[in-house]
Coordinates of N, CA and C and ligand atoms in Angstrom, one line a residue:
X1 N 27.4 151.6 59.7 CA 27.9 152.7 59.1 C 28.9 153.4 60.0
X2 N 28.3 153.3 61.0 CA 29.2 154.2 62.3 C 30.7 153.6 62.2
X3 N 31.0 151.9 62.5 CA 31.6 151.3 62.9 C 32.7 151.6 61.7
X4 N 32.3 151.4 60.6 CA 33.2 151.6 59.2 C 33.8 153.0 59.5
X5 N 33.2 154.4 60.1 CA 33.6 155.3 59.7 C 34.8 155.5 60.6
X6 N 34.5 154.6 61.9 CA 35.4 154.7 63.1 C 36.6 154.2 62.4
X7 N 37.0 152.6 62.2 CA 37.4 152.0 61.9 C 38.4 152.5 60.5
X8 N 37.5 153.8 59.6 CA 38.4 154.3 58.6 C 39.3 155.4 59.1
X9 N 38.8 156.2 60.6 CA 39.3 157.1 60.9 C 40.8 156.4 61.7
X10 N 40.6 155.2 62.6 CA 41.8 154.8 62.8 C 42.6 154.8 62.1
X11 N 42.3 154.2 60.5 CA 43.2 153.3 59.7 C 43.7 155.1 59.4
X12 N 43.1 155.7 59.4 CA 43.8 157.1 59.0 C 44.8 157.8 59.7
X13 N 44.1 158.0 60.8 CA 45.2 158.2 62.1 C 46.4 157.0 62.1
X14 N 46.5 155.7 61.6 CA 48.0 155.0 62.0 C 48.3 155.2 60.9
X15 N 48.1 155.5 59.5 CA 49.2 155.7 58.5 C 49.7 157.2 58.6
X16 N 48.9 158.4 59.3 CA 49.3 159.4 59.7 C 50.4 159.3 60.6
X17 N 50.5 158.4 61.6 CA 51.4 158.0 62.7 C 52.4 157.3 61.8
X18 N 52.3 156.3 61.3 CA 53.2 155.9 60.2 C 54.3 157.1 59.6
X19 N 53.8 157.4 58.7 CA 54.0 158.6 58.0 C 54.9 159.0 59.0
X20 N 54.1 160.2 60.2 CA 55.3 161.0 60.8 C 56.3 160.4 61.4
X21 N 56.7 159.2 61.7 CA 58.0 158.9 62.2 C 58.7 157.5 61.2
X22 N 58.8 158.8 60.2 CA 60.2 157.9 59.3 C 59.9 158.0 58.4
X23 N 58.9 158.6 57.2 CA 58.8 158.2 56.2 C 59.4 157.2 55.2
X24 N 60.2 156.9 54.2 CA 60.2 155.7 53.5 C 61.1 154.8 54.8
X25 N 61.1 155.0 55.9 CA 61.5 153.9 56.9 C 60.1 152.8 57.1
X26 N 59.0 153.8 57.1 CA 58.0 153.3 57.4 C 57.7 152.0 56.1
X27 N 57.8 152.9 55.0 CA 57.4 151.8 54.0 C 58.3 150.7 53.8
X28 N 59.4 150.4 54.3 CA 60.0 150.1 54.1 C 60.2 148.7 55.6
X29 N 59.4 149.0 56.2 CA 59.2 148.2 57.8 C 59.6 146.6 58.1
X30 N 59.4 145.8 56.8 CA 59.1 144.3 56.8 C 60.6 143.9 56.8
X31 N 61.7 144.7 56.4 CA 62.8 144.0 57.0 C 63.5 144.6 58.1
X32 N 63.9 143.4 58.5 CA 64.6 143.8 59.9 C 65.7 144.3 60.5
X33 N 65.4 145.4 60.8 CA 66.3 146.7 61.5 C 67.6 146.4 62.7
X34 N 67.4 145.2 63.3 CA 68.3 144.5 64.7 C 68.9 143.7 63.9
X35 N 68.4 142.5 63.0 CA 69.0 141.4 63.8 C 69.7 141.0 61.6
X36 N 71.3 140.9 62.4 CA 72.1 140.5 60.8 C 72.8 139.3 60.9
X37 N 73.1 138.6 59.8 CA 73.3 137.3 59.7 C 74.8 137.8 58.9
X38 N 75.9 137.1 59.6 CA 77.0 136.9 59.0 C 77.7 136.1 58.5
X39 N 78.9 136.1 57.6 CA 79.4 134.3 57.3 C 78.5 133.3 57.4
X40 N 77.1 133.5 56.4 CA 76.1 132.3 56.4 C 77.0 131.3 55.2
X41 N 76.4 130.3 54.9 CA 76.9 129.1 54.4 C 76.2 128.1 54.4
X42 N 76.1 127.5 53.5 CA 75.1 126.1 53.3 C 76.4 124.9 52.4
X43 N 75.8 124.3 53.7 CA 76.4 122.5 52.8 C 76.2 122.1 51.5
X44 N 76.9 121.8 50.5 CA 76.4 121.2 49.4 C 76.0 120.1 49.8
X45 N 74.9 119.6 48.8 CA 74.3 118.5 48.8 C 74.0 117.6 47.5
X46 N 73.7 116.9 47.3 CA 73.1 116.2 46.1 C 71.3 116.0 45.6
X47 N 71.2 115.7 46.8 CA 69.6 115.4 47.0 C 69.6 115.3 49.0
X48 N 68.1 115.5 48.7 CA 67.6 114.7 50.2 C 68.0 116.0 51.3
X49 N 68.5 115.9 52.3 CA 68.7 117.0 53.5 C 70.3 118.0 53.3
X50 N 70.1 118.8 53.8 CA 71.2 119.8 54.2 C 71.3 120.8 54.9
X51 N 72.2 121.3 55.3 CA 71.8 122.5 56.2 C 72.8 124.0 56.5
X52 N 71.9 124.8 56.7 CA 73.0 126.2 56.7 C 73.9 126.9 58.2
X53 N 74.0 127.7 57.9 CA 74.6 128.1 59.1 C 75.3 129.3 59.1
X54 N 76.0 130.0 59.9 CA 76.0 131.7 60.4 C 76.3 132.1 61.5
X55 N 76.3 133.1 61.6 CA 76.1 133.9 62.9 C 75.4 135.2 63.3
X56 N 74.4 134.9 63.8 CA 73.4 135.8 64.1 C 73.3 136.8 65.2
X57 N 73.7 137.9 64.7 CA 73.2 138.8 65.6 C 72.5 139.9 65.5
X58 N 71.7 139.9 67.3 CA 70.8 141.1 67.5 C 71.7 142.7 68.3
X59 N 71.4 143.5 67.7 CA 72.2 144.9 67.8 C 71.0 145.4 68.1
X60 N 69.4 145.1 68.1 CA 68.5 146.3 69.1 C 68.4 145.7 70.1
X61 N 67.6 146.3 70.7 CA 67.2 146.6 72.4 C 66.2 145.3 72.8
X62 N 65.6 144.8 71.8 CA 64.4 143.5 72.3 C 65.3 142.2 71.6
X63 N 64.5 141.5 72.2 CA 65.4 139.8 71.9 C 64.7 139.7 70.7
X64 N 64.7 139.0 69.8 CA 64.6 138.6 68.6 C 64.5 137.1 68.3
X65 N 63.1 136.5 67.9 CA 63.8 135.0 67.5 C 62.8 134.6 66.0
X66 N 63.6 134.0 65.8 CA 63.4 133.6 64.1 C 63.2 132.5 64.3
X67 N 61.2 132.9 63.6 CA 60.4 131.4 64.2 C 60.1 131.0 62.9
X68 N 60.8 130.8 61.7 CA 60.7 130.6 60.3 C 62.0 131.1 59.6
X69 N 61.9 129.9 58.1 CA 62.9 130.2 57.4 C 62.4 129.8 56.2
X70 N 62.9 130.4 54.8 CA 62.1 129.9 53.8 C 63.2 129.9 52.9
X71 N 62.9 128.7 51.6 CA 64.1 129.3 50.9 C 63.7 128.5 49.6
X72 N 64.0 128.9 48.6 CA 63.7 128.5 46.9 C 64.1 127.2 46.8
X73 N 65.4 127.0 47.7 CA 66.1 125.6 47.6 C 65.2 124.2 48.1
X74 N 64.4 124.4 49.2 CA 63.9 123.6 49.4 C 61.9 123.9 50.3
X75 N 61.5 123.1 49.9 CA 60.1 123.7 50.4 C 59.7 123.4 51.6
X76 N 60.3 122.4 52.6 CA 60.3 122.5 53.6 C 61.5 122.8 54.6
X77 N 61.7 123.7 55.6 CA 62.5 124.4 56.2 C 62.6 123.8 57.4
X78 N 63.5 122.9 58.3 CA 63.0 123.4 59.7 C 64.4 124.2 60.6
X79 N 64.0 124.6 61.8 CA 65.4 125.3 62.7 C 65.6 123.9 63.6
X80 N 66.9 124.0 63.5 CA 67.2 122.5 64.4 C 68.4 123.0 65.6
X81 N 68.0 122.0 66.5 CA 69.1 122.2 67.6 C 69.8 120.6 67.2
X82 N 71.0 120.1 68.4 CA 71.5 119.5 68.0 C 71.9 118.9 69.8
X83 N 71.0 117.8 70.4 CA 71.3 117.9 71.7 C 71.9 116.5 71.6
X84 N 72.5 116.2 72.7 CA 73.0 114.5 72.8 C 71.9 113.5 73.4
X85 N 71.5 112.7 73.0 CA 70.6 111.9 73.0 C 70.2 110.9 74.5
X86 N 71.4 110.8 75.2 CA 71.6 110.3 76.6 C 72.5 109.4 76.4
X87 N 72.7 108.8 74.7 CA 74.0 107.8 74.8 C 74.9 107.9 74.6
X88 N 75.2 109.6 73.9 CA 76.6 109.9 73.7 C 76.3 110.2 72.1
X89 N 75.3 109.6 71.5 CA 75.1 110.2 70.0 C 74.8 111.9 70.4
X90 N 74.7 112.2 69.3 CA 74.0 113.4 68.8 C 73.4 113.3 67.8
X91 N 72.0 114.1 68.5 CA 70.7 113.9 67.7 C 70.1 115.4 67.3
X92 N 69.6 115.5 65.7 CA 69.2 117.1 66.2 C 67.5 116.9 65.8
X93 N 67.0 117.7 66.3 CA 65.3 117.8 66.3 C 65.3 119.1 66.4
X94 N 64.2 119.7 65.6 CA 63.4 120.7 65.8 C 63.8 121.6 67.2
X95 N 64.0 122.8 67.4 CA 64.2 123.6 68.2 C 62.6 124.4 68.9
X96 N 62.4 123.9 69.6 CA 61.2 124.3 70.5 C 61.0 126.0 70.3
X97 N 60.0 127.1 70.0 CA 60.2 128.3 69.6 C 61.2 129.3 69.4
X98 N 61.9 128.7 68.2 CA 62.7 128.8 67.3 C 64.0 129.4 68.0
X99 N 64.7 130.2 67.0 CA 66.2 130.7 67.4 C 65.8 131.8 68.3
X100 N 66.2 131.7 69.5 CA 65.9 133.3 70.7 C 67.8 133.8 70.6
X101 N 67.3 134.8 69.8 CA 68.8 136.1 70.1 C 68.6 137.5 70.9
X102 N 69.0 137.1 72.4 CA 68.9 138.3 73.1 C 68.9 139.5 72.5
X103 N 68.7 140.7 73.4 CA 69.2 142.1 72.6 C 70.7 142.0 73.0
X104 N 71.2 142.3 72.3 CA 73.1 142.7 72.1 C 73.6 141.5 72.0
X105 N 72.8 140.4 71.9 CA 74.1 139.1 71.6 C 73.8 138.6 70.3
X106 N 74.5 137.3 70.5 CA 74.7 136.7 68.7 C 74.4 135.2 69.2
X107 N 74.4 134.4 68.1 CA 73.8 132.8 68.0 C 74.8 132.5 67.1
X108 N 75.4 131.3 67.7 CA 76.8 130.9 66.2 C 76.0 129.6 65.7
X109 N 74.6 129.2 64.5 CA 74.2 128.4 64.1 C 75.7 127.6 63.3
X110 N 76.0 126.4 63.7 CA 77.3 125.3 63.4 C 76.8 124.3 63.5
X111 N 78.0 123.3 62.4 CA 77.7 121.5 62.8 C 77.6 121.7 64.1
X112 N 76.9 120.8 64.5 CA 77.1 120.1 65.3 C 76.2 120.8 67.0
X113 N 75.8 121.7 66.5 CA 75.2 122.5 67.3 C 73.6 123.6 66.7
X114 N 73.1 124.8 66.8 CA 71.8 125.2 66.4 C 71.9 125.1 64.7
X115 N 71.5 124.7 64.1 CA 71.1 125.1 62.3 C 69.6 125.1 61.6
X116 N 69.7 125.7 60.3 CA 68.7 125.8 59.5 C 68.8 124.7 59.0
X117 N 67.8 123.6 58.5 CA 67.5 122.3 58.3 C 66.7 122.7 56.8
X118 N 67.7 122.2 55.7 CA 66.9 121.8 54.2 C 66.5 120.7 53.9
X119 N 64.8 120.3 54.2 CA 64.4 118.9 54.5 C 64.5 118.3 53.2
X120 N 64.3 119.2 52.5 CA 64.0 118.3 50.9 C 64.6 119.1 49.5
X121 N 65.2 119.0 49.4 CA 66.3 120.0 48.5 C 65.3 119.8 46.7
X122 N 65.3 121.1 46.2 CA 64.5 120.9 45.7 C 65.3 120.3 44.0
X123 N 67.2 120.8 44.4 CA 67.8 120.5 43.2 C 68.7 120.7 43.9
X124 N 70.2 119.7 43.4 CA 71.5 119.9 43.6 C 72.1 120.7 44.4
X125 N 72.9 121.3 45.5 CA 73.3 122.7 45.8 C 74.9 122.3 45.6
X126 N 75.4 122.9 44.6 CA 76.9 122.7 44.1 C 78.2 124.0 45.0
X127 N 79.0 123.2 45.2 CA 79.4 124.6 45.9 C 80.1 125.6 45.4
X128 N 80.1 126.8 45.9 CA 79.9 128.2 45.2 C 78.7 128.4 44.8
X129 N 77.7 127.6 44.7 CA 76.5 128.4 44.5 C 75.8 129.3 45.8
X130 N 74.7 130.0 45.4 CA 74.3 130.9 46.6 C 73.1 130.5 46.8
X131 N 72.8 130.4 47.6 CA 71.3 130.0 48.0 C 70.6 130.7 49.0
X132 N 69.2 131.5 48.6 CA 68.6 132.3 49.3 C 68.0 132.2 50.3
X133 N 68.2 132.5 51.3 CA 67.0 131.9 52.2 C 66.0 133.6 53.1
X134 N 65.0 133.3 53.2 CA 64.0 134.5 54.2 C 63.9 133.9 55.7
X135 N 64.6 134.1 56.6 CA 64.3 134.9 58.0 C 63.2 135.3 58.2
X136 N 62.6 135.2 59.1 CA 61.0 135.2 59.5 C 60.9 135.6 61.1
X137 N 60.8 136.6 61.1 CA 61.1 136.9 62.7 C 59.6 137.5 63.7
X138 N 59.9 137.1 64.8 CA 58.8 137.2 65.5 C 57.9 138.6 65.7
X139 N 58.3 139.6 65.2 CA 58.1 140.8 65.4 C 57.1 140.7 63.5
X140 N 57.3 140.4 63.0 CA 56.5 140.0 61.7 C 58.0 140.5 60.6
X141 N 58.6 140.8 61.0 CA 59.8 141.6 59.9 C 60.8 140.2 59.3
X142 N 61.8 140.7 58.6 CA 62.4 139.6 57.7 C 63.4 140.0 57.6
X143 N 64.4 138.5 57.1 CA 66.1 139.3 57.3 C 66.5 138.1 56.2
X144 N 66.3 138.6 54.6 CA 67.1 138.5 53.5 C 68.5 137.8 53.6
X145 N 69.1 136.6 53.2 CA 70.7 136.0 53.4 C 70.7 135.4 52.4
X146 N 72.1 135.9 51.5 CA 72.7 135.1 50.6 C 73.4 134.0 51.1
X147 N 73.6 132.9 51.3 CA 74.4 131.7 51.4 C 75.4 131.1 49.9
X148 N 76.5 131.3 50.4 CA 77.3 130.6 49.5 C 77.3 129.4 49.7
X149 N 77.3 128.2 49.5 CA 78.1 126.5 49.6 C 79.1 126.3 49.3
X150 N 79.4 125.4 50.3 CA 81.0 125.0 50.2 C 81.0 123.4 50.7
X151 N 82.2 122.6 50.5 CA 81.9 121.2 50.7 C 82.3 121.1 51.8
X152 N 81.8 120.1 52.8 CA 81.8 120.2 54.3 C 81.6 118.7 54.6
X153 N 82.6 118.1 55.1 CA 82.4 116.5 55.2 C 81.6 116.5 56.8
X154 N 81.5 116.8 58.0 CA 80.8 117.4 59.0 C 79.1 117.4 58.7
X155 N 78.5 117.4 59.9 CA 77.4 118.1 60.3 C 76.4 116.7 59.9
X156 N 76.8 115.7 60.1 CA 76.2 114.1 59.8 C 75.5 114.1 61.1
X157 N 74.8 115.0 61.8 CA 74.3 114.1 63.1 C 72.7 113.4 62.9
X158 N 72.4 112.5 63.5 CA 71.4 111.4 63.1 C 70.4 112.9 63.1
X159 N 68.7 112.4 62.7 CA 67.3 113.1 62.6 C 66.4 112.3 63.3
X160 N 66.0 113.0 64.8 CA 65.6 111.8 65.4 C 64.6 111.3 65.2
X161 N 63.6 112.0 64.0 CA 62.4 111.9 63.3 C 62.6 110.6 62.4
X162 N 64.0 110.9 61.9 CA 64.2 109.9 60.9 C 64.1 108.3 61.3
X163 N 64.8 108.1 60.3 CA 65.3 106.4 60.6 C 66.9 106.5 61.3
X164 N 67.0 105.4 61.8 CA 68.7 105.8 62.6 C 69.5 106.1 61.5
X165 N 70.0 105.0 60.7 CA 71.0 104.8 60.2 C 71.6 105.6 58.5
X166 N 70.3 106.0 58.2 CA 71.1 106.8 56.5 C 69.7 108.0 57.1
X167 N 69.7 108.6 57.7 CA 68.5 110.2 57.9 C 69.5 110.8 57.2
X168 N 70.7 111.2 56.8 CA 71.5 112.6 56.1 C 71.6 112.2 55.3
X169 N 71.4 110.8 54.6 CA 71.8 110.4 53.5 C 73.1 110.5 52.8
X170 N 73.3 111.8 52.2 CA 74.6 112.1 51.2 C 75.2 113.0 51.9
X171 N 75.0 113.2 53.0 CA 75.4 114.1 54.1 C 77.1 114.1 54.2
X172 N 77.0 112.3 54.1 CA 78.4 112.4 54.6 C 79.2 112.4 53.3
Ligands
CU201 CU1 69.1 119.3 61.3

């Protein structure tokens, strides 16, 4: 009984603390206050893989990294880097804890370098369409982007997960 009443008095005292610094700031907490996404853009595709891209930047004081991405288009997401392989290909894989954006700088996600990875497209992405995706940032908050598509012959680098030879499939 004790433990509940403790436990209710906290939960009291932090929405009181809530409350007094910001009100509807407070309710409103889960999106993210630092970090905005500019000129995003996603590849059209047909089927199979694709990927987006932007420019990310952090404008608060803490580094920021966006260790998830989600998006209606496709149900699996991954964040990819895009390193050279040792033979002069370029290979992209998974990005080791995710996109890190200092405080005051930006990330230019591009072919050929860091992107959002659409493993499995869940339908066509024609271009001029917009496609949603959620930001998932390490602080628990979120950062909402519309993506337009546009055709983009670029951003064909192998998946080192994949098979060598067709991983982007309709990529190109
Ligand atoms: Cu990729």
């Amino acid at each position: 009984m004790r433990t509940t009443t403790t436990i209710a008095a906290i939960a009291a005292a932090t929405t009181l603390l809530l409350a007094g610094c910001g009100g509807e700031e407070a309710a409103d907490s889960e999106a993210s206050s630092s970090l905005s996404m500019s000129d995003p853009w996603v590849k059209s595709a047909d089927d199979g893989m694709t990927a987006a891209f932007g420019e990310l930047a952090n404008d608060g004081d803490d580094d920021v990294t966006v260790v998830a991405v989600t998006s209606p288009a496709s149900p699996m997401i991954e964040l990819h880097e895009t390193v050279d392989d040792g033979s002069g290909e370029m290979t992209m894989r998974e990005i080791e804890g995710g996109f890190v954006i200092p405080a005051g700088e930006s990330m230019t996600l591009e072919p050929g370098g860091n992107h959002i990875m659409l493993m499995d497209l869940t339908g066509p992405i024609a271009a001029g369409d917009e496609v949603t995706f959620t930001l998932e940032l390490s602080d628990g908050s979120t950062l909402d982007v519309e993506a337009p598509a546009k055709d983009y012959a670029g951003a064909n680098e192998n998946y080192e997960e994949g098979e060598t030879d067709h991983d982007m499939g309709d990529m190109s």
